Coordinates of C-alpha atoms in Angstrom, one line a residue:
X27 CA 22.9 -18.6 36.3
X28 CA 26.1 -19.2 34.5
X29 CA 28.3 -22.3 36.2
X30 CA 31.1 -22.3 34.1
X31 CA 32.6 -20.9 31.8
X32 CA 35.6 -22.5 29.6
X33 CA 38.1 -21.7 26.7
X34 CA 38.4 -23.5 24.5
X35 CA 40.0 -24.4 21.0
X36 CA 43.1 -22.3 22.2
X37 CA 41.4 -19.4 22.3
X38 CA 38.6 -20.2 19.1
X39 CA 35.3 -20.8 21.5
X40 CA 34.3 -20.9 24.9
X41 CA 32.0 -23.1 26.7
X42 CA 29.3 -22.1 29.3
X43 CA 27.4 -24.2 31.8
X44 CA 24.4 -23.0 33.1
X45 CA 23.3 -24.1 37.7
X46 CA 20.1 -26.0 35.7
X47 CA 22.6 -28.3 33.5
X48 CA 22.6 -26.3 29.8
X49 CA 24.8 -26.0 28.1
X50 CA 26.5 -24.0 25.4
X51 CA 29.9 -23.1 23.1
X52 CA 29.9 -19.7 21.7
X53 CA 32.0 -18.5 19.1
X54 CA 34.7 -16.0 19.6
X55 CA 34.7 -14.2 16.1
X56 CA 30.9 -14.3 17.1
X57 CA 31.1 -13.1 20.6
X58 CA 32.6 -10.2 19.4
X59 CA 30.6 -9.4 16.7
X60 CA 28.1 -9.3 18.9
X61 CA 29.5 -7.5 21.6
X62 CA 26.8 -5.2 23.5
X63 CA 29.5 -2.5 24.6
X64 CA 28.6 1.5 24.0
X65 CA 32.0 1.6 21.5
X66 CA 30.6 -1.7 19.0
X67 CA 26.0 -0.9 19.7
X68 CA 24.2 1.6 19.9
X69 CA 22.8 1.4 22.8
X70 CA 19.8 3.6 22.1
X71 CA 18.6 1.2 19.5
X72 CA 20.7 -1.3 19.3
X73 CA 22.1 -0.7 15.7
X74 CA 26.0 -2.4 15.2
X75 CA 28.6 1.1 15.3
X76 CA 31.6 -1.1 13.6
X77 CA 31.4 -3.2 10.0
X78 CA 33.1 -7.1 10.3
X79 CA 35.6 -6.2 8.5
X80 CA 36.9 -3.7 11.5
X81 CA 37.9 -6.0 13.5
X82 CA 40.6 -8.6 13.6
X83 CA 40.6 -11.0 11.4
X84 CA 41.8 -13.7 14.3
X85 CA 40.1 -13.5 17.0
X86 CA 41.3 -15.0 20.3
X87 CA 39.5 -15.4 23.8
X88 CA 42.4 -15.5 26.6
X89 CA 40.4 -15.1 30.2
X90 CA 36.7 -15.8 31.2
X91 CA 35.5 -15.2 34.6
X92 CA 31.9 -15.4 35.9
X93 CA 30.8 -12.3 37.7
X94 CA 27.5 -12.9 39.5
X95 CA 25.4 -13.3 36.9
X96 CA 27.8 -12.3 33.5
X97 CA 30.4 -13.3 32.0
X98 CA 33.5 -11.2 31.8
X99 CA 36.2 -11.6 28.6
X100 CA 39.3 -10.4 27.1
X101 CA 38.8 -10.5 23.7
X102 CA 43.0 -10.1 21.7
X103 CA 44.7 -8.7 19.8
X104 CA 42.2 -6.0 20.8
X105 CA 42.8 -6.2 24.4
X106 CA 39.5 -5.4 24.5
X107 CA 37.0 -6.6 27.5
X108 CA 33.8 -7.1 27.5
X109 CA 30.6 -8.7 30.1
X110 CA 27.4 -10.4 28.4
X111 CA 25.0 -10.8 29.8
X112 CA 24.5 -15.0 31.3
X113 CA 20.3 -14.3 30.8
X114 CA 21.4 -12.8 27.1
X115 CA 23.5 -16.0 26.1
X116 CA 21.3 -18.3 26.8
X117 CA 18.8 -16.2 24.6
X118 CA 20.7 -17.0 21.0
X119 CA 22.2 -20.6 22.0
X120 CA 23.2 -21.9 18.3
X121 CA 24.9 -25.1 20.2
X122 CA 23.0 -27.1 18.8
X123 CA 22.5 -31.0 17.3
X124 CA 21.6 -31.2 14.3
X125 CA 17.6 -32.5 14.6
X126 CA 16.7 -35.1 12.1
X127 CA 13.3 -35.9 11.5
X128 CA 11.7 -33.5 9.1
X129 CA 10.8 -29.8 8.8
X130 CA 10.0 -28.6 12.7
X131 CA 8.2 -25.4 13.4
X132 CA 9.9 -22.4 15.4
X133 CA 9.5 -23.3 19.6
X134 CA 6.8 -20.0 19.4
X135 CA 4.7 -22.2 17.2
X136 CA 1.9 -24.9 18.8
X137 CA -0.1 -25.9 15.2
X138 CA -3.7 -26.7 15.7
X139 CA -6.5 -28.5 13.9
X140 CA -10.4 -29.2 14.5
X141 CA -10.6 -30.3 17.8
X142 CA -9.2 -26.6 18.8
X143 CA -11.4 -24.0 20.4
X144 CA -11.1 -21.0 19.1
X145 CA -12.5 -19.8 22.7
X146 CA -8.9 -19.8 23.5
X147 CA -7.6 -17.4 21.9
X148 CA -10.5 -14.4 22.2
X149 CA -10.3 -11.2 24.2
X150 CA -12.7 -8.9 24.6
X151 CA -12.7 -5.4 22.3
X152 CA -13.5 -3.0 25.5
X153 CA -9.7 -5.1 27.6
X154 CA -7.6 -4.8 24.3
X155 CA -8.3 -1.6 23.3
X156 CA -7.8 0.1 27.5
X157 CA -6.1 -2.8 28.9
X158 CA -1.6 -3.0 28.0
X159 CA -2.2 -7.2 30.0
X160 CA -4.9 -8.5 27.4
X161 CA -3.2 -6.6 24.7
X162 CA -0.7 -8.5 25.6
X163 CA -2.2 -12.0 25.4
X164 CA -4.3 -11.0 22.2
X165 CA -1.2 -10.5 20.4
X166 CA 0.6 -13.3 21.8
X167 CA -2.1 -15.2 20.1
X168 CA -1.6 -14.8 16.8
X169 CA 2.4 -14.9 17.1
X170 CA 1.7 -18.5 18.7
X171 CA -1.9 -19.9 16.6
X172 CA -1.4 -18.1 14.1
X173 CA -5.5 -15.6 14.3
X174 CA -7.1 -14.8 17.2
X175 CA -10.8 -13.3 17.9
X176 CA -12.1 -10.1 19.7
X177 CA -15.8 -9.1 20.4
X178 CA -17.7 -7.2 21.8
X179 CA -16.7 -4.2 19.4
X180 CA -18.6 -1.2 18.8
X181 CA -20.9 -1.8 15.1
X182 CA -19.2 0.9 13.3
X183 CA -17.7 1.2 10.5
X184 CA -13.8 1.2 10.0
X185 CA -13.5 0.2 13.2
X186 CA -11.3 -2.6 12.7
X187 CA -8.8 0.7 12.1
X188 CA -8.8 1.2 15.8
X189 CA -8.2 -2.4 16.6
X190 CA -4.8 -1.9 13.6
X191 CA -3.8 1.1 16.1
X192 CA -3.4 -0.6 19.2
X193 CA -0.3 -2.6 17.4
X194 CA 0.4 -1.9 14.2
X195 CA 0.1 0.0 10.6
X196 CA -2.2 -0.4 7.9
X197 CA -0.9 -1.5 4.8
X198 CA -2.5 0.3 2.0
X199 CA -3.3 -1.4 -1.7
X200 CA -5.4 -1.5 -4.8
X201 CA -8.4 -2.5 -2.5
X202 CA -7.8 0.7 -0.1
X203 CA -6.8 1.1 3.0
X204 CA -9.8 -1.6 3.9
X205 CA -12.8 -3.4 1.7
X206 CA -15.9 -4.3 2.3
X207 CA -17.4 -7.9 1.8
X208 CA -20.4 -8.6 0.9
X209 CA -22.9 -10.7 -1.4
X210 CA -22.7 -8.6 -4.4
X211 CA -24.2 -9.3 -8.2
X212 CA -21.5 -9.3 -10.7
X213 CA -18.7 -9.3 -8.3
X214 CA -15.1 -8.5 -8.8
X215 CA -13.9 -10.6 -6.5
X216 CA -15.3 -14.0 -5.4
X217 CA -15.6 -13.1 -1.8
X218 CA -18.2 -10.9 -2.7
X219 CA -20.3 -13.7 -3.4
X220 CA -22.6 -16.0 -1.6
X221 CA -20.7 -18.7 -2.5
X222 CA -18.0 -20.8 -0.5
X223 CA -14.2 -20.2 -0.8
X224 CA -12.3 -23.1 0.0
X225 CA -9.8 -22.1 2.9
X226 CA -6.4 -19.6 1.3
X227 CA -3.9 -17.3 1.7
X228 CA -4.4 -13.9 1.4
X229 CA -3.1 -12.0 -2.1
X230 CA 0.2 -14.6 -2.6
X231 CA 0.5 -12.9 -6.0
X232 CA 1.7 -10.0 -4.2
X233 CA 5.3 -9.3 -3.3
X234 CA 5.8 -8.8 -1.2
X235 CA 2.7 -11.1 0.4
X236 CA 0.4 -9.3 3.6
X237 CA 1.3 -10.4 6.5
X238 CA -1.5 -9.6 8.9
X239 CA -5.5 -10.1 7.9
X240 CA -8.4 -8.6 9.9
X241 CA -12.2 -9.5 8.9
X242 CA -14.1 -7.3 10.4
X243 CA -18.4 -8.2 11.3
X244 CA -21.1 -5.1 11.1
X245 CA -23.7 -7.3 10.3
X246 CA -24.7 -10.5 10.1
X247 CA -27.9 -12.0 9.5
X248 CA -27.4 -14.1 7.0
X249 CA -28.2 -18.5 7.3
X250 CA -24.6 -19.9 6.9
X251 CA -21.6 -18.8 5.8
X252 CA -19.5 -19.5 9.0
X253 CA -15.8 -18.6 8.8
X254 CA -13.0 -21.2 8.1
X255 CA -10.0 -21.3 9.1
X256 CA -6.9 -23.9 8.6
X257 CA -3.6 -23.9 10.3
X258 CA -0.7 -24.3 7.0
X259 CA 1.9 -25.2 9.1
X260 CA 0.2 -27.9 10.4
X261 CA -1.4 -28.7 7.2
X262 CA 2.3 -29.2 6.0
X263 CA 3.2 -31.6 8.1
X264 CA 0.4 -34.2 7.5
X265 CA 1.5 -33.5 4.1
X266 CA 5.0 -34.6 4.8
X267 CA 4.6 -37.2 7.5
X268 CA 2.7 -39.3 4.9
X269 CA 4.6 -37.8 1.2
X270 CA 7.9 -36.6 2.1
X271 CA 9.1 -36.3 -1.6
X272 CA 6.0 -34.5 -2.5
X273 CA 6.4 -32.5 0.3
X274 CA 10.4 -31.9 -0.9
X275 CA 8.4 -30.6 -4.2
X276 CA 6.2 -27.6 -3.2
X277 CA 9.4 -26.6 -0.9
X278 CA 11.7 -26.4 -4.0
X279 CA 10.0 -25.4 -6.0
X280 CA 7.8 -22.0 -7.0
X281 CA 4.2 -21.4 -7.5
X282 CA 2.6 -19.1 -10.4
X283 CA 0.1 -16.6 -8.6
X284 CA -1.8 -13.6 -10.4
X285 CA -4.9 -11.4 -10.6
X286 CA -6.0 -9.0 -12.6
X287 CA -8.3 -6.9 -11.3
X288 CA -10.4 -3.5 -13.1
X289 CA -9.1 -1.6 -14.3
X290 CA -5.5 -1.9 -14.8
X291 CA -4.4 -3.7 -12.0
X292 CA -2.5 -6.6 -13.2
X293 CA -0.7 -8.9 -9.9
X294 CA 1.3 -11.5 -10.5
X295 CA 4.4 -13.0 -7.7
X296 CA 5.8 -16.8 -7.9
X297 CA 7.4 -17.6 -5.0
X298 CA 7.2 -21.7 -3.0
X299 CA 3.8 -23.1 -1.5
X300 CA 5.7 -24.4 1.2
X301 CA 8.2 -22.1 2.5
X302 CA 11.3 -23.5 4.1
X303 CA 14.6 -22.0 5.5
X304 CA 17.8 -24.0 5.7
X305 CA 17.9 -24.9 9.2
X306 CA 14.0 -27.2 8.0
X307 CA 12.4 -24.7 10.0
X308 CA 8.8 -23.5 7.6
X309 CA 8.1 -19.8 7.7
X310 CA 5.1 -19.6 5.5
X311 CA 3.5 -21.0 3.5
X312 CA 1.4 -20.3 0.5
X313 CA -2.4 -22.2 -0.4
X314 CA -4.8 -19.7 -3.5
X315 CA -6.5 -22.7 -6.0
X316 CA -8.2 -18.5 -7.7
X317 CA -5.4 -18.1 -7.9
X318 CA -2.7 -19.8 -9.0
X319 CA -1.2 -18.9 -12.7
X320 CA 0.0 -21.5 -15.2
X321 CA 3.1 -23.2 -12.6
X322 CA 6.3 -22.6 -15.4
X323 CA 9.6 -22.8 -13.0
X324 CA 8.8 -26.9 -11.9
X325 CA 10.8 -28.8 -14.4
X326 CA 9.3 -31.4 -17.2
X327 CA 9.9 -34.5 -15.1
X328 CA 9.0 -33.3 -11.8
X329 CA 5.5 -31.5 -13.3
X330 CA 3.3 -35.2 -12.5
X331 CA 4.6 -35.9 -8.6
X332 CA 4.2 -31.9 -8.3
X333 CA 0.3 -31.6 -8.9
X334 CA -0.1 -35.1 -6.8
X335 CA 1.9 -32.7 -3.7
X336 CA 0.0 -29.9 -5.0
X337 CA -3.5 -31.8 -4.9
X338 CA -2.5 -34.2 -1.9
X339 CA -2.5 -30.5 0.5
X340 CA -5.4 -29.4 -1.2
X341 CA -7.2 -32.6 0.1
X342 CA -5.9 -31.3 3.4
X343 CA -6.6 -27.8 3.2
X344 CA -10.6 -29.7 2.6
X345 CA -9.7 -32.0 5.5
X346 CA -13.2 -31.5 8.1
X347 CA -10.1 -32.7 10.5
X348 CA -8.1 -30.2 10.0
X349 CA -10.0 -26.7 9.9
X350 CA -12.1 -24.6 13.2
X351 CA -15.3 -22.5 11.9
X352 CA -17.4 -20.6 13.6
X353 CA -19.7 -17.3 13.2
X354 CA -18.9 -14.2 13.7
X355 CA -21.6 -11.5 15.2
X356 CA -21.0 -8.7 14.8
X357 CA -19.0 -6.5 16.3
X358 CA -16.5 -9.4 16.0
X359 CA -13.7 -9.9 14.2
X360 CA -10.5 -12.5 13.3
X361 CA -7.2 -11.5 12.2
X362 CA -5.4 -14.5 11.0
X363 CA -0.9 -14.9 10.0
X364 CA -1.6 -14.9 5.9
X365 CA 2.0 -16.8 5.8
X366 CA 0.6 -19.2 8.0
X367 CA -3.0 -19.6 8.4
X368 CA -5.6 -20.8 5.6
X369 CA -9.0 -18.8 6.2
X370 CA -12.3 -19.4 4.5
X371 CA -16.3 -18.9 4.7
X372 CA -18.6 -22.4 4.5
X373 CA -21.6 -21.4 1.9
X374 CA -24.6 -20.3 3.2
X375 CA -27.9 -21.6 3.0
X376 CA -30.6 -18.7 1.9
X377 CA -30.3 -16.7 -0.3
X378 CA -32.5 -14.1 3.2
X379 CA -30.1 -12.5 5.1
X380 CA -27.5 -9.9 5.0
X381 CA -23.9 -10.1 5.8
X382 CA -21.2 -7.5 5.9
X383 CA -18.5 -8.0 6.6
X384 CA -15.0 -5.0 6.6
X385 CA -10.9 -6.6 5.6
X386 CA -7.3 -5.3 6.1
X387 CA -4.1 -5.8 5.6
X388 CA -1.8 -4.7 9.5
X389 CA 1.5 -5.5 8.9
X390 CA 3.1 -8.7 10.8
X391 CA 6.5 -6.3 12.6
X392 CA 4.4 -4.1 13.9
X393 CA 2.4 -6.6 15.8
X394 CA 5.7 -8.1 17.1
X395 CA 7.5 -5.4 17.9
X396 CA 4.5 -3.9 20.1
X397 CA 4.0 -7.7 21.1
X398 CA 8.1 -7.4 21.8
X399 CA 7.7 -4.6 24.4
X400 CA 4.3 -5.1 26.3
X401 CA 6.0 -8.2 27.2
X402 CA 9.7 -6.1 28.1
X403 CA 7.2 -4.5 30.1
X404 CA 5.9 -7.3 32.3
X405 CA 9.6 -8.2 32.7
X406 CA 10.7 -5.6 34.9

């Protein structure tokens, strides 16, 4: 609960403290812009009803009082009383000291390496598709760890679409709503061969890149061919620890990715291999050696150093200490955050047996939306 509220900076801000000792400052302008009253926000959908230009250029706080778990403020020159929930404010604190020590990941993210047990993010298909608590837990794995698995599902073509229906929508591409992953004699994509595949993020040549991928197993009698996942955020952390300058180059300059498929498909996009927000948070990685086109956005004087960092990034991706491997049985699937977790496949150890997977690309915003709703239900 809120303990104290004190107007500071001649009314331009307020200092708050909670009973557990947490303190934070908020600007009057920020508070007024983010007010939750019905004249400022649509209470049904949360959309703002006014523009910033409709607010006075100078906004001051002249009164502040605590009422149970709420903060009551008076804003001038509008002479407007607005109530703020203390928990709402606590969850939106932006008054934090500058953080050194290099890039960071979100508090909602936990990075991992070879020691991570994939059983911790594995749920039962029947439970996830019939029980909202199990679904919330499974989607929470994706948000926190970047991947999750399901076991015990039906061995039926397009069953992966049923999985997606429980949290969002499938993004259709030139491969269709879903695609087949089998061994082929003359494949149009290396994923359709029996070769091992270096861990990668899928389709970085698209704009925007798919944010989730599901691979669902329908048949797996082949020897070898285990699936492999690597936490790209952990790889980025490792690269920074070894070579901060190399990390900075991969985050600063755009790599170029390209795909020319059969027929009329030609896709190309340029984005950094490591994406970092202005406040230093790692927000995405893109790594796909097969689809990397000639990189032209790096200046001549930095190209050699860029390639050293790129080469080291690839070596870390292949480091056994960072990868987690597992074998999918028919009726099992796994989902990856395609902006974070790289996935690959070990080579088959024999030519006998068949392996058949189906894949699709849902969107992460649908998953996070469903997860938010489920968490709100649990909190009631």
